[in-house]
PDB file of C-alpha atoms in Angstrom:
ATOM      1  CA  UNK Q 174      -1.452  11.950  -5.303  1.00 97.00           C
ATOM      2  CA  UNK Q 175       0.220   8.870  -4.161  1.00 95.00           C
ATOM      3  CA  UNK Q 176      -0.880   5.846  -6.346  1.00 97.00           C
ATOM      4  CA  UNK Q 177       0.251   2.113  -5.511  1.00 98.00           C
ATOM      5  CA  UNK Q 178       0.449  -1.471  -7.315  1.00 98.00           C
ATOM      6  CA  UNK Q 179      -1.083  -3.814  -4.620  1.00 96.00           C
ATOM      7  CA  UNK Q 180       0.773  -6.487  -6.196  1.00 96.00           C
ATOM      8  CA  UNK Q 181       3.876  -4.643  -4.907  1.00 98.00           C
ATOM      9  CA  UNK Q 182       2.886  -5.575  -1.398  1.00 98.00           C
ATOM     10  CA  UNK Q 183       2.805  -9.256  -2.043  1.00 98.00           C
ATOM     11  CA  UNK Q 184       4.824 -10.457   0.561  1.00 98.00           C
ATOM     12  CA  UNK Q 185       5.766 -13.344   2.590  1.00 98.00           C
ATOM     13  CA  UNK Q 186       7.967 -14.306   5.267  1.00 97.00           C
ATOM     14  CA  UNK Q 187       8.465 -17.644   6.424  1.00 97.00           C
ATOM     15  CA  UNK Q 188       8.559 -16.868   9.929  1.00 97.00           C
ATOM     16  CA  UNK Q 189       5.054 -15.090  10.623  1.00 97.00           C
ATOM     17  CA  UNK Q 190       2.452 -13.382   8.839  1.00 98.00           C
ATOM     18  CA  UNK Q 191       3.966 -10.520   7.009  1.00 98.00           C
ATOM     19  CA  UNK Q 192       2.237  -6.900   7.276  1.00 97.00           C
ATOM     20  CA  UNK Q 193       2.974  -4.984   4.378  1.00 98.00           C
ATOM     21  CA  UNK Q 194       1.870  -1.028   4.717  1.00 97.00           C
ATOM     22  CA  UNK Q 195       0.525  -0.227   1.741  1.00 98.00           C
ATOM     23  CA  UNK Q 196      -0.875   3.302   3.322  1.00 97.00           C
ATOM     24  CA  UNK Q 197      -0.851   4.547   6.721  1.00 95.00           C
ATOM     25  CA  UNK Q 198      -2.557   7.868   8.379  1.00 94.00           C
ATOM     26  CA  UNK Q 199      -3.197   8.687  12.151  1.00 94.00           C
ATOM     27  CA  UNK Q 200      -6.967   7.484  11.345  1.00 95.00           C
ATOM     28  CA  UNK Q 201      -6.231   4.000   9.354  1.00 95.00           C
ATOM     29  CA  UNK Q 202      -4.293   1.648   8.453  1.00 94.00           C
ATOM     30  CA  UNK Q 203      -4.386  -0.196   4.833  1.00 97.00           C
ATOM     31  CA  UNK Q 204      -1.772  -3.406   4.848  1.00 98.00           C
ATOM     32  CA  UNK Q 205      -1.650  -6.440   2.943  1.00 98.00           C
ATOM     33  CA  UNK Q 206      -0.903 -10.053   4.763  1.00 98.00           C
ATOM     34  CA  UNK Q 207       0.715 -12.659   2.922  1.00 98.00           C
ATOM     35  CA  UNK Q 208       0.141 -15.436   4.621  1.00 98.00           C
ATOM     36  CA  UNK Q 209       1.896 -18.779   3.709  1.00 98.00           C
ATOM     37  CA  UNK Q 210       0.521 -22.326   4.630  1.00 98.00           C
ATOM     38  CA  UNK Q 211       0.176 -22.933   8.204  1.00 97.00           C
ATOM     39  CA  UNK Q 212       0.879 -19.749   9.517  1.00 98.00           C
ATOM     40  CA  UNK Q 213      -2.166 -17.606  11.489  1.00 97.00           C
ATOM     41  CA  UNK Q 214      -2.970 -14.861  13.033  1.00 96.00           C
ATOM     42  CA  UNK Q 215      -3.834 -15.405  16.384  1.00 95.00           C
ATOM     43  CA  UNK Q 216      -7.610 -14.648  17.480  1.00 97.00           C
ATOM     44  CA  UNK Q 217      -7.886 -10.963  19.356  1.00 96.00           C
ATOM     45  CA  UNK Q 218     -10.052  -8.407  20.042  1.00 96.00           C
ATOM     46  CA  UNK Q 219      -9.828  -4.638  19.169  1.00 95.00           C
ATOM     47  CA  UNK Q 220     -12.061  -2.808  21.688  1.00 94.00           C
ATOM     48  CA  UNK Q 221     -12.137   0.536  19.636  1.00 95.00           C
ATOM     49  CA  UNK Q 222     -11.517  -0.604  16.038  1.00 96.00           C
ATOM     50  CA  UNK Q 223     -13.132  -2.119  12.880  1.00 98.00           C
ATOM     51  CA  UNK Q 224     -11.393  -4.168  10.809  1.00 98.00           C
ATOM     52  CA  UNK Q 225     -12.310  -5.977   7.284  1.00 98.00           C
ATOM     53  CA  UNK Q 226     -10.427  -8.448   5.506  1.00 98.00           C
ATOM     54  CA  UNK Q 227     -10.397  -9.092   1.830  1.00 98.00           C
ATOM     55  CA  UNK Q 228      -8.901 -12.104   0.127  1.00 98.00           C
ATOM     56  CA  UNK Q 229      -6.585 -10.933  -2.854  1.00 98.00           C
ATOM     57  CA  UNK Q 230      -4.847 -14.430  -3.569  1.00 97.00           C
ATOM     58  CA  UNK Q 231      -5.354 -17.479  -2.147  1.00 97.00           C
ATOM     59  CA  UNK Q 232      -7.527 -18.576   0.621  1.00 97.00           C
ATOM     60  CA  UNK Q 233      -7.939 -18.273   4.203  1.00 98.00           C
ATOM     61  CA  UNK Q 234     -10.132 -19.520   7.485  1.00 98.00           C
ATOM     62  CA  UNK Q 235     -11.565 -16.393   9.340  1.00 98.00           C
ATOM     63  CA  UNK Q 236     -12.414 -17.028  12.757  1.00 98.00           C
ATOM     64  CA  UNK Q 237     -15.363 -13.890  14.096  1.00 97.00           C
ATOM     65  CA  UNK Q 238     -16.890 -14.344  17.056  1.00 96.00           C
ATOM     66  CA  UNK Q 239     -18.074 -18.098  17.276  1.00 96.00           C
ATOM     67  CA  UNK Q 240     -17.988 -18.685  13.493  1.00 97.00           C
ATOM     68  CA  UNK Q 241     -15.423 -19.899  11.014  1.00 97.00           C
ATOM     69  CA  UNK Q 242     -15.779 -19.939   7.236  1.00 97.00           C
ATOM     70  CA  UNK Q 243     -13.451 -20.182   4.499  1.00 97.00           C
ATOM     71  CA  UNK Q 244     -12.883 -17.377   2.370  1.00 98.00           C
ATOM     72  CA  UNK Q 245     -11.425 -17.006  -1.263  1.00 97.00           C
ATOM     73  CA  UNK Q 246     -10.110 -14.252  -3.645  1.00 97.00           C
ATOM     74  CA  UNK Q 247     -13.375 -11.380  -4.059  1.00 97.00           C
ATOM     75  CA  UNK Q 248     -14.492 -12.182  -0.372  1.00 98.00           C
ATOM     76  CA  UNK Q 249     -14.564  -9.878   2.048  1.00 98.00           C
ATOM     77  CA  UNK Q 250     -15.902 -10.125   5.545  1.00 98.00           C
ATOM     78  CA  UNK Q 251     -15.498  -7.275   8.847  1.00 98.00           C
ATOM     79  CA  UNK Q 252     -14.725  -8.015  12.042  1.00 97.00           C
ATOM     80  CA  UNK Q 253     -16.217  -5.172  14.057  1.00 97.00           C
ATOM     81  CA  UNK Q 254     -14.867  -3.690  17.228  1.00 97.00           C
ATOM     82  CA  UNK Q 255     -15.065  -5.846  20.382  1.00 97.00           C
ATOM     83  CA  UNK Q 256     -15.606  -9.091  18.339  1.00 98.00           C
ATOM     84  CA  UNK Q 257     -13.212 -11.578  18.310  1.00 98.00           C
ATOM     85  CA  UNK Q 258     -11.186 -12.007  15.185  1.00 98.00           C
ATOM     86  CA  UNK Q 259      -8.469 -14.090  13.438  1.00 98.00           C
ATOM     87  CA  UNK Q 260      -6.999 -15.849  10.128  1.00 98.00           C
ATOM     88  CA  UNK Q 261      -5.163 -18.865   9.183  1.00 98.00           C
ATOM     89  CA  UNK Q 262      -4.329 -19.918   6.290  1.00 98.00           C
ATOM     90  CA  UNK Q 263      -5.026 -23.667   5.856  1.00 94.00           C
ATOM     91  CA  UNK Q 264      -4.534 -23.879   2.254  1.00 93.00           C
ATOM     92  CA  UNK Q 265      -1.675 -25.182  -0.042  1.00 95.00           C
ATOM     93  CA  UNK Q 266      -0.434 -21.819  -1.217  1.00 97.00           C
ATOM     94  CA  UNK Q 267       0.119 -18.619  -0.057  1.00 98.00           C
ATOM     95  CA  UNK Q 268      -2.642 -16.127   0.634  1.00 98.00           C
ATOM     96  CA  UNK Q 269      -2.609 -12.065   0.524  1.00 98.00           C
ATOM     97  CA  UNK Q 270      -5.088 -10.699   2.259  1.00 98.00           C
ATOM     98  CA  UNK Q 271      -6.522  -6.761   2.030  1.00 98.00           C
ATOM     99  CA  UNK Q 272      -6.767  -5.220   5.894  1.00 98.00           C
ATOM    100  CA  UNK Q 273      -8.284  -2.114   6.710  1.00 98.00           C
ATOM    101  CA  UNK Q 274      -8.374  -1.001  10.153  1.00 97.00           C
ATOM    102  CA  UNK Q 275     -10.422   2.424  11.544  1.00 96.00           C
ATOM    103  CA  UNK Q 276      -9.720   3.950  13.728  1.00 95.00           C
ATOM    104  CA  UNK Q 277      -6.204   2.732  13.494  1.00 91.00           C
ATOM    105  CA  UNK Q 278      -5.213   1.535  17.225  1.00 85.00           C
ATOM    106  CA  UNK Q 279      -2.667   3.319  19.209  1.00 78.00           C
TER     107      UNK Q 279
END
């Protein structure tokens, strides 16, 4: 049994988001982003995958589809498959965010 801290995977890197594999199988992936102020992920679309985002630490925007809304730590929201999704982090402190993604793109 493989058991993890999450707060091992708090992360940041001052260049771009940082994607920190917390667990990884051929049908998922489970990462935490730390996100520092100003920095985003761009808005994209997976055409075969769901993904959810869950605010650790912090706060972030999440763009889905044609809405925005903030989100804090406890929030979660999923973006499913074919919608349009991204995050920025607009805030004064960093932000680690929970992502899930199934199934995990190729």
């Amino acid at each position: 049994m493989q058991v993890k801290n999450i707060g091992d995977f708090f992360r940041c890197n001052a260049d771009k988001i940082s994607k920190n594999p917390v667990f990884e199988s051929s049908h998922l992936f489970f990462d935490v982003y730390g996100i520092l102020p100003g920095q985003s992920q761009k808005v994209h679309t997976h055409e075969d995958s769901d993904k959810i985002y869950s605010v650790l630490e912090g706060e972030v925007c999440v763009i889905l589809g044609d809405e925005q809304r903030n989100l804090v730590a406890g929030e979660t929201v999923m973006a499913e498959s074919g919608v349009a999704h991204g995050i920025v982090n607009q805030g004064l402190s960093p932000a680690y965010v929970l992502v899930v993604m199934a199934p995990k793109p190729q």
